[in-house]
Coordinates of C-alpha atoms in Angstrom, one line a residue:
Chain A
X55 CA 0.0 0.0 0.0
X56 CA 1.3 3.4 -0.6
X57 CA 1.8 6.4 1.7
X58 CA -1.2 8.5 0.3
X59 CA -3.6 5.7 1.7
X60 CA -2.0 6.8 5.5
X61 CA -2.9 10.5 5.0
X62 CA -5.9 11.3 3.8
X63 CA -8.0 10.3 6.5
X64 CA -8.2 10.4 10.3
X65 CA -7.9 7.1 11.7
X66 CA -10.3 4.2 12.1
X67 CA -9.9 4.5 15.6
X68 CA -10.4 7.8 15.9
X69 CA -13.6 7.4 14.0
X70 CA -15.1 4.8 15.8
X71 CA -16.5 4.9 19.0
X72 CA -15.8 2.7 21.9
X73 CA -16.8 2.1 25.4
X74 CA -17.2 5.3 27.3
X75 CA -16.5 7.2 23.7
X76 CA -18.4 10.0 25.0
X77 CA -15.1 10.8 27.4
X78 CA -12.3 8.3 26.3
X79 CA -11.3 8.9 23.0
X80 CA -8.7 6.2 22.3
X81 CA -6.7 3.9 24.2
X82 CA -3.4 3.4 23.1
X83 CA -0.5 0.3 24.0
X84 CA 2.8 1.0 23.4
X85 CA 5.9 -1.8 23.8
X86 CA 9.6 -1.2 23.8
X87 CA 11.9 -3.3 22.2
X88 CA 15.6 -4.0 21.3
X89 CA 17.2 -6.7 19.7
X90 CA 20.0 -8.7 21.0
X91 CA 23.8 -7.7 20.7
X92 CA 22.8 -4.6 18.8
X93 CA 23.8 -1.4 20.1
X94 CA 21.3 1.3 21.0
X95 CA 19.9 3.7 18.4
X96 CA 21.9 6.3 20.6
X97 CA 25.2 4.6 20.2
X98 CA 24.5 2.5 16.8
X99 CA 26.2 2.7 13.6
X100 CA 24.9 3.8 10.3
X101 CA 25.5 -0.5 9.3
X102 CA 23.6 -1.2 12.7
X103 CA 20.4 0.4 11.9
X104 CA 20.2 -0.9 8.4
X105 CA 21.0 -4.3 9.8
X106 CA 17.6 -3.9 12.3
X107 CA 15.1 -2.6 9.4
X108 CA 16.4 -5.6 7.0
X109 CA 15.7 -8.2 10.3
X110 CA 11.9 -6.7 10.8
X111 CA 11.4 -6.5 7.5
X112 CA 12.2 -10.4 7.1
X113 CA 9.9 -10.7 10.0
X114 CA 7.0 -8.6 9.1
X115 CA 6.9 -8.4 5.3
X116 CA 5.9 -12.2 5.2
X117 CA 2.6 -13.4 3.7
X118 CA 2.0 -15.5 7.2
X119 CA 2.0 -12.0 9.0
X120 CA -1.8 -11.3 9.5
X121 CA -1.8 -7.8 9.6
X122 CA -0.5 -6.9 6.5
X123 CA 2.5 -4.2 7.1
X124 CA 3.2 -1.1 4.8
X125 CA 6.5 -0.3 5.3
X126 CA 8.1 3.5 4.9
X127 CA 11.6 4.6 5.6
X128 CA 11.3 7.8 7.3
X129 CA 14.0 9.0 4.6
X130 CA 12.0 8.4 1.6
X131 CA 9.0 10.7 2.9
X132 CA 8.9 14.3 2.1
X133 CA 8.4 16.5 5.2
X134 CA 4.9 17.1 5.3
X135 CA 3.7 13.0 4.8
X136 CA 6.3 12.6 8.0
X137 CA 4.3 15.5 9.5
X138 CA 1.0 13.7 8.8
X139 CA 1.8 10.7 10.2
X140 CA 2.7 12.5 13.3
X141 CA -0.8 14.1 14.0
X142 CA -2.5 11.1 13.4
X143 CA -0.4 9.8 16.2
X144 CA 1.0 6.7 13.8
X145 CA 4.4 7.9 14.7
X146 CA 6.3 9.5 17.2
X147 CA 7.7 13.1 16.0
X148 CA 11.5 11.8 17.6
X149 CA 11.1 8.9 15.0
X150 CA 10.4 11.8 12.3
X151 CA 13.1 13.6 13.3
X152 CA 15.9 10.5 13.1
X153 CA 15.2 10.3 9.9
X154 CA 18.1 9.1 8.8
X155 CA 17.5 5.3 10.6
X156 CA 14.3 5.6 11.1
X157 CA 11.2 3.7 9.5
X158 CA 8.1 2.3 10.0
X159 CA 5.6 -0.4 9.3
X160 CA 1.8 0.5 9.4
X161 CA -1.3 -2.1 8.8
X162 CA -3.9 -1.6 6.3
X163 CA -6.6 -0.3 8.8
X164 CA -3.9 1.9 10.5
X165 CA -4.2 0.5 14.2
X166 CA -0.8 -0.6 14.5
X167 CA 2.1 0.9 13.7
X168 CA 6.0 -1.1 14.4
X169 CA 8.1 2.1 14.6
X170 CA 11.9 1.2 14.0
X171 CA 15.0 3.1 15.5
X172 CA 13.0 5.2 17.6
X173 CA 14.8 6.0 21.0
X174 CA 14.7 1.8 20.7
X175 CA 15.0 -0.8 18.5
X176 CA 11.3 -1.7 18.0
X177 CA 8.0 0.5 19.2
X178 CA 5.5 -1.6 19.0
X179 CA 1.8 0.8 19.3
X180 CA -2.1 -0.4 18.7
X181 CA -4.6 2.6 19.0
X182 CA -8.2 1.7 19.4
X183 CA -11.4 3.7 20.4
X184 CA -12.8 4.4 23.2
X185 CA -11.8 2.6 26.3
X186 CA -10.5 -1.0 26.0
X187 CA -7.1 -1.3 27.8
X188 CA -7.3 -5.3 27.8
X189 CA -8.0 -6.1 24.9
X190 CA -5.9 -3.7 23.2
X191 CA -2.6 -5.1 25.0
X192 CA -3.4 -8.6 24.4
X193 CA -3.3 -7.5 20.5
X194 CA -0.1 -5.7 20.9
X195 CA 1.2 -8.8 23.3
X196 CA 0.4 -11.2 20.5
X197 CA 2.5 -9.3 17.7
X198 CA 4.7 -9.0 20.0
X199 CA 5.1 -12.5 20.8
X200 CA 5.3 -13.3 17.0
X201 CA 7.6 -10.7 16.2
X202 CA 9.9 -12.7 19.4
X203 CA 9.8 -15.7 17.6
X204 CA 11.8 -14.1 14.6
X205 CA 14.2 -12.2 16.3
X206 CA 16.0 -12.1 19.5
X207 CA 14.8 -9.2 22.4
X208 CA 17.3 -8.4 24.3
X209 CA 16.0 -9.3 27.9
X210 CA 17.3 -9.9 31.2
X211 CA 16.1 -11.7 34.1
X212 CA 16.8 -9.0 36.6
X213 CA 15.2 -6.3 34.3
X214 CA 13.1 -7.9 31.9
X215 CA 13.3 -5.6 28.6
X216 CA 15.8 -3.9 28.1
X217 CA 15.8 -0.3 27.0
X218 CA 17.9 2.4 25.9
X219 CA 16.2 5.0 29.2
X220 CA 15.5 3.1 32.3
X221 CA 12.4 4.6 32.0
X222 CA 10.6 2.2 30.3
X223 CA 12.8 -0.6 31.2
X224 CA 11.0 -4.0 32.5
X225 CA 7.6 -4.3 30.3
X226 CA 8.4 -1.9 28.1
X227 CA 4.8 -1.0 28.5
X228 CA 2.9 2.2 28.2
X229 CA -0.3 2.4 28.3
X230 CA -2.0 5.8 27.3
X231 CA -5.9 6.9 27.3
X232 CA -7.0 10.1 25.9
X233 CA -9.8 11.4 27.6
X234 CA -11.8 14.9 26.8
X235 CA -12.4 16.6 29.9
X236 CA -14.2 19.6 29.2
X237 CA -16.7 19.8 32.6
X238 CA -13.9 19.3 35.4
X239 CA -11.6 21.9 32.9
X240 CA -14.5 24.3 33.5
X241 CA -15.1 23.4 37.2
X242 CA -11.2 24.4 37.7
X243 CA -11.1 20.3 39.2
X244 CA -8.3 19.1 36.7
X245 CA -5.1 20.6 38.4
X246 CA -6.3 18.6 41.9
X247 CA -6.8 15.6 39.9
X248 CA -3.2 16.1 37.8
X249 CA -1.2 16.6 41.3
X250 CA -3.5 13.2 42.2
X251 CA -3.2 11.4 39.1
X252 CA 0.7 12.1 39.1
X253 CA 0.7 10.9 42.8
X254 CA -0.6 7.6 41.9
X255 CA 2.3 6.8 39.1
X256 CA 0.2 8.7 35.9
X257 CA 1.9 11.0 33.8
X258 CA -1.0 13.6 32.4
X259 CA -0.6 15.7 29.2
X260 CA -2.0 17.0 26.4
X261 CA -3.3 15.6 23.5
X262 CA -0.6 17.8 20.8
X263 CA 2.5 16.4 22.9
X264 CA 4.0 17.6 25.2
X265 CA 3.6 21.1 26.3
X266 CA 0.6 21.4 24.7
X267 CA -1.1 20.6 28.0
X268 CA -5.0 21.1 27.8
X269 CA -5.8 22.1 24.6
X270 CA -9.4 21.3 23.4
X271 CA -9.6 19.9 26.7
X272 CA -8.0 16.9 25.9
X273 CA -5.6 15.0 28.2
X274 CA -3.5 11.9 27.7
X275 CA -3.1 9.9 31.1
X276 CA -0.5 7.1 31.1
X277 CA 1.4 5.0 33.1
X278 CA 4.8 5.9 34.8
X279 CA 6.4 2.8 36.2
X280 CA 7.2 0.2 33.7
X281 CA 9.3 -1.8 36.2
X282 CA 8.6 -4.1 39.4
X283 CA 4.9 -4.3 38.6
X284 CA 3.1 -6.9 35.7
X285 CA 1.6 -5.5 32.6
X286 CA -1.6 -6.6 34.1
X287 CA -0.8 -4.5 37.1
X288 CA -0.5 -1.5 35.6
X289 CA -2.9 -1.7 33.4
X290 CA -5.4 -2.5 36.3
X291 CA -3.8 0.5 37.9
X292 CA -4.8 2.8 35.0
X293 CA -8.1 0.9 34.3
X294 CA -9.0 2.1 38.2
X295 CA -7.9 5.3 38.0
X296 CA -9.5 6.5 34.6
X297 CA -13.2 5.0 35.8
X298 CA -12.7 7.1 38.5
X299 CA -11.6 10.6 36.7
X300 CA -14.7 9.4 34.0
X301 CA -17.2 9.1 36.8
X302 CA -16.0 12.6 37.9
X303 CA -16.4 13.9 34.6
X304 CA -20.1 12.7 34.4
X305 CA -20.7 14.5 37.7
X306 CA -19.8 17.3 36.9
X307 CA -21.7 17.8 33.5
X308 CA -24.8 16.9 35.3
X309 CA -23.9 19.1 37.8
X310 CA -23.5 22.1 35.2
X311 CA -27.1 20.8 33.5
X312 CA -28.5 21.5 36.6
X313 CA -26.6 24.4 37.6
X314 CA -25.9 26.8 34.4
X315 CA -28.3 25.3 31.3
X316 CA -29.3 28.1 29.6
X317 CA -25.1 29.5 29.9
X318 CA -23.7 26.0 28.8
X319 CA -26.3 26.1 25.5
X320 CA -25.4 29.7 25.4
X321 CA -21.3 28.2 25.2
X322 CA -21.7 25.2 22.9
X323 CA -23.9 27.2 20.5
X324 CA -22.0 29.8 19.8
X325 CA -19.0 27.6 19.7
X326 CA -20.9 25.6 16.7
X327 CA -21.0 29.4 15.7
X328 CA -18.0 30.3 15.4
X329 CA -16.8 26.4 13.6
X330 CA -19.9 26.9 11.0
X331 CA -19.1 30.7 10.3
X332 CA -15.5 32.0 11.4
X333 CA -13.5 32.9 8.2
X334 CA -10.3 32.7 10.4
X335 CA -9.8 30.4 12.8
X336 CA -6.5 29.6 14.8
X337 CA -6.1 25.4 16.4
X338 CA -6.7 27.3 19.4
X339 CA -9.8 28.5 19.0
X340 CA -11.0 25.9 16.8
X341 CA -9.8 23.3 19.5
X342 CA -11.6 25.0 22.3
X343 CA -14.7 25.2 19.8
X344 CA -15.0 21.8 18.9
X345 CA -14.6 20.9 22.7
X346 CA -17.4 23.2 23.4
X347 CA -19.7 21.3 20.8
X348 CA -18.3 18.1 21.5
X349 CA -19.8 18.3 24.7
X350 CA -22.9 20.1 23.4
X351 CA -23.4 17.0 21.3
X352 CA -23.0 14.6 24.5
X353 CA -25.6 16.3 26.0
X354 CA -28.0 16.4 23.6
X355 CA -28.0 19.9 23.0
X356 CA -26.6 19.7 20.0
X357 CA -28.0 17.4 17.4
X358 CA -27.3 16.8 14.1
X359 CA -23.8 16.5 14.2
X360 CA -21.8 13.2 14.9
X361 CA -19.1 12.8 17.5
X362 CA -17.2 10.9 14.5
X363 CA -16.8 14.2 12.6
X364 CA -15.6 16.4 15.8
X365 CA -13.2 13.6 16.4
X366 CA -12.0 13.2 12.8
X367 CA -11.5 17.7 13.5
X368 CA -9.8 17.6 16.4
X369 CA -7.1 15.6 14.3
X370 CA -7.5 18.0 10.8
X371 CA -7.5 21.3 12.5
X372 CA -3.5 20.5 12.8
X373 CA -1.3 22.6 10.8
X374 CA 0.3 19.1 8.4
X375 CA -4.0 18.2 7.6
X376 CA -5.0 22.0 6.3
X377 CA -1.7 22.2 4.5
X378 CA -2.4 18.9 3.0
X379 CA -5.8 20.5 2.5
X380 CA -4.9 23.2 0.8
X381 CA -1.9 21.8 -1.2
X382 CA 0.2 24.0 -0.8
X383 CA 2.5 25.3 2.4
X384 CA 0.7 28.1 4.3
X385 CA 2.5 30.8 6.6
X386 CA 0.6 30.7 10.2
X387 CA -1.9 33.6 8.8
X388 CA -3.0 31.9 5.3
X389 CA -3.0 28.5 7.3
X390 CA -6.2 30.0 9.8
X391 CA -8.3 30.6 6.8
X392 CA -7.5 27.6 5.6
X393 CA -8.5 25.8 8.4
X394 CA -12.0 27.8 9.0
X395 CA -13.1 27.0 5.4
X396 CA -11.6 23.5 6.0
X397 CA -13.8 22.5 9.3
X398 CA -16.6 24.6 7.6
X399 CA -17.0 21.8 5.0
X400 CA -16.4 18.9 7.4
X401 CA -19.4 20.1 9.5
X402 CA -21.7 20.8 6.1
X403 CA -20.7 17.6 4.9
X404 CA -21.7 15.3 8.1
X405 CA -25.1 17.8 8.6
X406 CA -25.5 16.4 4.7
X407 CA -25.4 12.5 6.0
X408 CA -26.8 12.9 9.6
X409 CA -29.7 14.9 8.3
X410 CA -30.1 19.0 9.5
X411 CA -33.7 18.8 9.4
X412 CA -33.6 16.8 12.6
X413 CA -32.1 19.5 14.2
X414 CA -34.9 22.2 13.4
X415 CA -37.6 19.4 14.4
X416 CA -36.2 19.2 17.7
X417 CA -35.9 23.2 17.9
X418 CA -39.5 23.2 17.2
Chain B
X250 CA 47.9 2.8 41.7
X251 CA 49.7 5.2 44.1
X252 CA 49.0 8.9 43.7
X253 CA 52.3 10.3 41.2
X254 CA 52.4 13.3 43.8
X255 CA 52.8 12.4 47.2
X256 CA 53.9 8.8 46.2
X257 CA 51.8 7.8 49.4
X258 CA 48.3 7.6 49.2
X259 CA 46.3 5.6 46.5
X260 CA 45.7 7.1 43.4
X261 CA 41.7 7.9 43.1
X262 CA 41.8 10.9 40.5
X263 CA 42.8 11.0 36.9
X264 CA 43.4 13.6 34.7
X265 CA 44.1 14.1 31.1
X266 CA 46.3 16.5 29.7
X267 CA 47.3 17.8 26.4
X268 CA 50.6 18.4 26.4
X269 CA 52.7 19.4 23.0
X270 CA 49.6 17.9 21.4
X271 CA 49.6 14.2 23.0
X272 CA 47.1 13.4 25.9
X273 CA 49.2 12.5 28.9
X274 CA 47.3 11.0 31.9
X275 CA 48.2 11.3 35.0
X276 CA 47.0 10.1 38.4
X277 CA 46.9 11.7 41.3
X278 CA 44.8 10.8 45.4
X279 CA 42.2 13.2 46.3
X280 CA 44.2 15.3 48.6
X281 CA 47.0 15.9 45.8
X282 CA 44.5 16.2 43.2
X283 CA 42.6 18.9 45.2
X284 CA 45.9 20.8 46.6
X285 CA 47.5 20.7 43.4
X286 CA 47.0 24.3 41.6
X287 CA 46.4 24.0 38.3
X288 CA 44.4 20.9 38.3
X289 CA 42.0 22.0 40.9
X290 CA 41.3 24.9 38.6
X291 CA 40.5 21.9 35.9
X292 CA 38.4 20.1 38.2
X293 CA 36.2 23.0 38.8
X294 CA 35.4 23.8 35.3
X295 CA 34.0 20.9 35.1
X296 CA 30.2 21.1 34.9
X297 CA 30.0 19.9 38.1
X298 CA 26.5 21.5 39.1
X299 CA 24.7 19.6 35.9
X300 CA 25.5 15.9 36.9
X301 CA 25.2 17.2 40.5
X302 CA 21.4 17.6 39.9
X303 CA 20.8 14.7 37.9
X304 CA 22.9 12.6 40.5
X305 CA 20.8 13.9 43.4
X306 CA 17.8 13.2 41.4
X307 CA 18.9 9.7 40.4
X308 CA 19.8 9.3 44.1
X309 CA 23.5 8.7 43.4
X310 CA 26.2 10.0 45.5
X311 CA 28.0 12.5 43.1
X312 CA 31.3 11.5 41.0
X313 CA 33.4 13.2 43.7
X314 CA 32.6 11.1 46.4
X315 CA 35.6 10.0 49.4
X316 CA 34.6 6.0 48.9
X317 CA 37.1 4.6 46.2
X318 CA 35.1 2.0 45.8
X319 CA 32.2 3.9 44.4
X320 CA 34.5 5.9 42.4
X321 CA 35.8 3.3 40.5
X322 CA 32.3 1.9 39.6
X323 CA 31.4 5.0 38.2
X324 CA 34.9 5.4 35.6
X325 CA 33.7 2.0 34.6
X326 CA 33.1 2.2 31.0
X327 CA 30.6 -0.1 29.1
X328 CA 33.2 -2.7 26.6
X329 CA 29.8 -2.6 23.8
X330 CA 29.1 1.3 23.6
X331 CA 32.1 3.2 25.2
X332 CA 29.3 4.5 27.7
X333 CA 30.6 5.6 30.9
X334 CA 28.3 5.7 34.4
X335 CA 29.0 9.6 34.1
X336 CA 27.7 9.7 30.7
X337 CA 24.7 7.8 31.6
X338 CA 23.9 10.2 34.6
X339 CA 24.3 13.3 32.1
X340 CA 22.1 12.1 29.0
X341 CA 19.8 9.5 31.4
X342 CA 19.8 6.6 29.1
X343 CA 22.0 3.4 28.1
X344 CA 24.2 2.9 25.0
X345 CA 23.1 -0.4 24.7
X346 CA 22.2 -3.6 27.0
X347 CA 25.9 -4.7 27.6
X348 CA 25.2 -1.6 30.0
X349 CA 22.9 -3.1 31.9
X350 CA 25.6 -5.8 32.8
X351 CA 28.0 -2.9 33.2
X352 CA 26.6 -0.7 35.3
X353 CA 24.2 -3.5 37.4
X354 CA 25.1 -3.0 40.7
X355 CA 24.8 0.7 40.7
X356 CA 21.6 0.5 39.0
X357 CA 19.0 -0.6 41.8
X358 CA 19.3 2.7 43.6
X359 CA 18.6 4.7 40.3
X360 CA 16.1 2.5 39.3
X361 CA 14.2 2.3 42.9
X362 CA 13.5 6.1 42.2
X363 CA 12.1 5.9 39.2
X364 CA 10.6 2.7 39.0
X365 CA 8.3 0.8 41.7
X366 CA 10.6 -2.0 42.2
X367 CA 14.4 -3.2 40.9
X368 CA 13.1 -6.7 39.1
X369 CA 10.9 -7.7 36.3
X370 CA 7.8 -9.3 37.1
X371 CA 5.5 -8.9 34.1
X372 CA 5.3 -11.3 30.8
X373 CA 8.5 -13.3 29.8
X374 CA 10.4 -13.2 26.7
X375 CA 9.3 -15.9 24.3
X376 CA 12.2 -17.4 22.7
X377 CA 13.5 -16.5 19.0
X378 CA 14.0 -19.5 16.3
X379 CA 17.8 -17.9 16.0
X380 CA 18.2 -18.6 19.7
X381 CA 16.4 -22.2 19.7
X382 CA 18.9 -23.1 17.3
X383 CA 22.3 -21.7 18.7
X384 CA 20.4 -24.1 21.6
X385 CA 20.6 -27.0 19.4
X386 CA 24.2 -26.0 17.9
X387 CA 25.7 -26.1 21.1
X388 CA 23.6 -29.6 22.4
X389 CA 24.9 -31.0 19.4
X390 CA 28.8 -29.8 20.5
X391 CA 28.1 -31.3 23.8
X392 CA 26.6 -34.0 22.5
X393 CA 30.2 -34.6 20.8
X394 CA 32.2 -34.6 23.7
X395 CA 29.8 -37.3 25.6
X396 CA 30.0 -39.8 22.1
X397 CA 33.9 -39.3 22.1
X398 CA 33.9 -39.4 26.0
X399 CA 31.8 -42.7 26.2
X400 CA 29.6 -40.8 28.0
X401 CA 26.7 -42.8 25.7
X402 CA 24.0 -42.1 28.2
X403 CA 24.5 -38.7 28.4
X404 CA 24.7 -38.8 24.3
X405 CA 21.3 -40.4 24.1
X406 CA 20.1 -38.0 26.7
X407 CA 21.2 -34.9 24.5
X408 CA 19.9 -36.4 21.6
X409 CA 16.4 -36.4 22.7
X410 CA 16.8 -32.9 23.8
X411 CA 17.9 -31.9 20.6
X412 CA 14.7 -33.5 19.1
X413 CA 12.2 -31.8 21.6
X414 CA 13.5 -28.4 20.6
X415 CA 13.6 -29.5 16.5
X416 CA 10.2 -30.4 16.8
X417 CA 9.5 -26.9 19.1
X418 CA 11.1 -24.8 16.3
X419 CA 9.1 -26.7 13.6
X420 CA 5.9 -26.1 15.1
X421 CA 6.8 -22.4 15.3
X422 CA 8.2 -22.2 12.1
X423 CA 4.5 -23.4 11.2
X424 CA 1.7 -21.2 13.4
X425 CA 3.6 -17.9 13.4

C-alpha cells in the first residue's frame, strides 16, 4: 500500500467509537523493544540500523503475517507526509526527526504501527477507540510474541526488557488513554486531579504532545512505572484510575445541567457558531470550539452533528492536515483561513449524511 | 595505583592533559588532586553542578565522592558502547544492553526512584527460532564430547533434547 492511503484520512480509531467514547477517546498500547547484541539507536552505527530494518522487515513483510504491514523509511518521505503521520499519532515526531535510521511499518486499517530506530529498537503501538485497555494489549502482546519468535529481544532476568532509558525498562509497556475533559476543565477540578493522578504513578498531558497541555480539553493519562509491577498490574492501575476521573467527569456535566443550562447552551452554541461561520480560525480556538460542541453533542443539546466528525477535526484542525488540504504550504496567517473554510466543510458535509432537518424538528 | 604526587596515598583521581599535542594522563589521590594548583582549577570547570542535579535526582552519591570504591564503579566504561556511568547520569539513558551488565550493581538505587521495584515481574520473553537453534548448535557440540567421552548415556540424553526443541522450532516455524 502506498503512503497516500495513510494521509488522507483520520484514523479508524479515531472514527469509531468505543466504550465510554463519550469521554475516552482512544486507548493506546505502546511496547519497547531492542534486539539482541545490537547497540542502542543512541550509540549504533549507520550499518547497525540498516541491519535492524532488514531483520523486521524479514519478519514482518511475510505473507503469514496477518496484519498486513506497509512499510516507509522515514528518509524516503517528504516533510509534510512525516508531519501527517505524526498528528495522526502513527508515529512519534523523535522517529520523524531520526530520519536518517528511522522507518516504520503501518497495517492496512492503521491500528498498528511497528516504529523502528525510535529511542529503541522496535515500538510496538495499537490505537483503538474508546476505552479498552485489555483487549488492546493482548493484540499488541500477541505481535509481539510473533515478532519474538523471529528475532531475538534483548531481555534480562533482573530487568526484563531492556531499554535504551530506564524509564521504560521491564515491560516496556505504556499504556495511554486520551480522555476529553471539558466539565472538570471548567469546574477548575483538573489541576487537583493532575497533582492526584501524578501521585498515583500517571503522567498527564496534552493531546498535541507535550507542552501542549489542555488544549481542546483533551488530556493523555499514562502510566509511569514500567518496572517491578506486571503488565496486568499496571494496566489494572490505570483501568482504576480513569473510571474514577470518568465518573467525575459525568458528575460534573450533570452538575453544570442542573446548575448553568441556559449559559452552557449559550457556550456550545456559539461555539458551533464560530466552527460553522468564522473565516479565520486559529487550532486554538478551533480546539476549544469543537470541545465546546463536542460536549454540546453529548448532551444532547446539540444534534445533528456526529461525535465521529468532531473527532476526525480535532485531528484536521493541525497545521500538516490544512496544509495537505490546501496543497500547498501556508505561513501561520493563510493556514487560519484555511482551516476555518476546511472545518466549515467537514461540519456541512456530516449535517449532509446525519440529516439537519432533525435539528430544526427538535428546535420546534 | 599510588598517587604520582605524594607517592603515598592511592591514586583515586585521573586527569588528562594535552601536552605538545599528546594526551598525557596522570593520576593523582584526592588530597593531591585537590591541593595541586592547576588541576583543581581543571576540576572546577567541570560542569559539576549539571551531573550534581541529575545525580541527586537519580539518588546517586555525586562522581566526587571520598569512597574509592564507588569511584571506580562509576569510571567503569561499558566494553559494547564506550558508555561511561558519568555519561549515563548526564544524558539519562544506556548505550546499549551490555550496559545493563555494566553498570548493574549501581543500578538498583537509580532505578528504585524511578521505577516501583528493581526486578521484572511482568510477561517473559518468548524465545526467538535464531536462539532455539544456537540451543541446538551447542547440544549438538556437547553431545560430541559425551560420544567421544563414552559418555553414551548422556549422548542419548542430548539427543532427545535436541529433538524436543527441533520439533519446538518446527511447530513455530509453522503457526507464526
Amino acid at each position: 500500500m502506498n503512503i497516500e492511503h495513510f494521509l488522507k484520512h483520520a484514523p479508524k480509531c479515531v472514527v469509531e467509537s468505543g466504550e465510554h467514547s463519550d469521554i475516552v477517546m482512544t486507548t493506546r498500547i505502546r511496547l519497547a523493544r531492542n534486539i539482541a547484541n545490537i547497540r542502542f539507536p543512541l550509540s549504533f552505527s549507520q550499518q547497525e540500523a540498516n541491519g535492524v530494518q532488514e531483520k523486521l522487515m524479514k519478519a514482518l513483510l511475510t505473507p503469514q503475517e496477518q496484519l498486513n504491514f506497509s512499510y516507509f523509511k522515514m528518509a524516503d518521505l517528504s516533510q509534510l507526509e512525516r508531519q501527517l503521520l505524526v498528528e495522526k499519532h502513527l508515529i512519534s515526531p523523535y522517529l520523524a526527526k531520526h530520519k536518517e535510521v528511522s522507518a516504520v511499518f503501518l497495517s492496512s486499517d492503521e491500528s498498528t504501527s511497528v516504529m523502528i530506530n525510535e529511542e529503541d529498537h522496535l515500538r510496538i503501538q495499537v490505537l483503538s477507540p474508546g476505552m479498552q485497555l485489555m483487549e488492546t494489549y493482548e493484540y499488541a502482546s500477541e505481535l509481539d510474541d510473533r515478532l519474538g519468535k523471529q528475532v531475538s529481544y534483548a531481555y534480562d532476568e533482573q530487568f526484563g526488557y531492556l531499554t535504551s532509558c530506564p524509564t521504560n525498562v521491564g515491560t516496556g509497556l505504556r499504556a495511554s488513554i486520551m480522555m476529553h475533559l471539558p466539565a472538570l476543565t471548567m469546574s477548575k477540578q483538573m489541576n487537583v486531579l493532575i497533582q492526584m493522578m501524578t501521585r498515583l504513578g500517571m503522567v498527564v498531558r496534552g493531546i498535541y504532545g507535550e507542552g501542549s497541555e489542555n488544549l481542546g480539553n483533551i488530556y493523555q493519562i499514562s502510566n509511569q512505572v514500567t518496572l517491578g509491577k506486571s503488565e496486568r498490574e499496571i494496566l489494572e492501575e490505570l483501568q482504576k484510575v480513569v473510571e474514577q476521573i470518568i465518573e467525575k467527569e459525568r458528575n460534573a456535566r450533570k452538575k453544570l445541567l442542573e446548575r448553568a443550562q441556559v449559559t452552557l447552551d449559550d457556550r456550545v452554541n456559539r461555539a458551533l457558531g464560530t466552527l460553522r461561520y468564522a473565516r479565520v480560525l486559529t487550532s486554538e480556538e478551533a480546539a476549544s470550539c469543537l470541545s465546546s460542541v463536542r460536549l454540546g453533542v453529548d448532551l444532547k443539546l446539540i444534534q445533528g452533528i456526529s461525535p465521529s466528525c468532531l473527532n476526525e477535526c480535532v485531528m484536521l484542525i493541525q497545521p500538516g492536515f490544512v496544509q495537505q488540504y490546501a496543497g500547498t504550504m501556508l505561513d501561520a496567517v493563510d493556514r487560519d483561513i484555511y482551516r476555518a473554510k476546511y472545518v466549515r466543510e467537514k461540519l456541512d458535509n456530516d449535517s449532509l449524511i446525519t440529516g439537519e432537518k432533525g435539528e430544526e424538528t427538535y428546535d420546534v | 595505583m599510588i598517587c604520582e604526587h605524594c607517592k603515598q596515598r592511592h591514586a583515586s583521581v585521573t586527569v588528562t592533559k594535552v601536552q605538545n599535542g599528546q594526551a598525557v594522563a596522570k593520576h593523582y589521590c584526592e588530597h593531591c588532586a585537590s591541593k595541586f594548583h592547576p588541576f583543581q582549577t581543571d576540576i572546577q570547570e567541570e560542569p559539576v553542578a549539571l551531573h550534581q542535579l541529575i545525580s541527586n535526582w537519580f539518588g546517586v552519591p555525586m562522581w566526587k565522592s571520598t569512597q574509592t570504591e564507588e569511584k571506580k564503579a562509576t569510571q567503569s566504561t561499558c566494553p559494547s558502547c564506550g558508555f561511561t556511568y558519568r555519561q549515563f547520569l548526564k544524558q539519562g539513558k544506556f548505550g546499549c544492553t551490555e550496559c545493563y551488565n555494566t553498570f548493574r550493581d549501581q543500578l538498583p538505587p537509580v532505578l528504585s526512584r524511578l521505577q516501583a521495584g528493581t526486578s521484572h515481574t511482568g510477561k517473559s520473553v518468548v524465545i526467538s527460532m535464531e536462539q532455539l537453534k544456537q540451543k541446538i548448535e551447542e547440544i549438538r557440540q556437547q553431545m560430541q564430547h559425551a560420544i567421544a567421552e563414552e559418555r553414551f548415556e548422556d549422548a542419548a540424553k542430548m539427543r532427545d533434547e535436541i529433538k524436543s526443541i527441533q520439533h519446538k522450532l518446527d511447530a513455530g516455524g509453522v503457526d507464526v
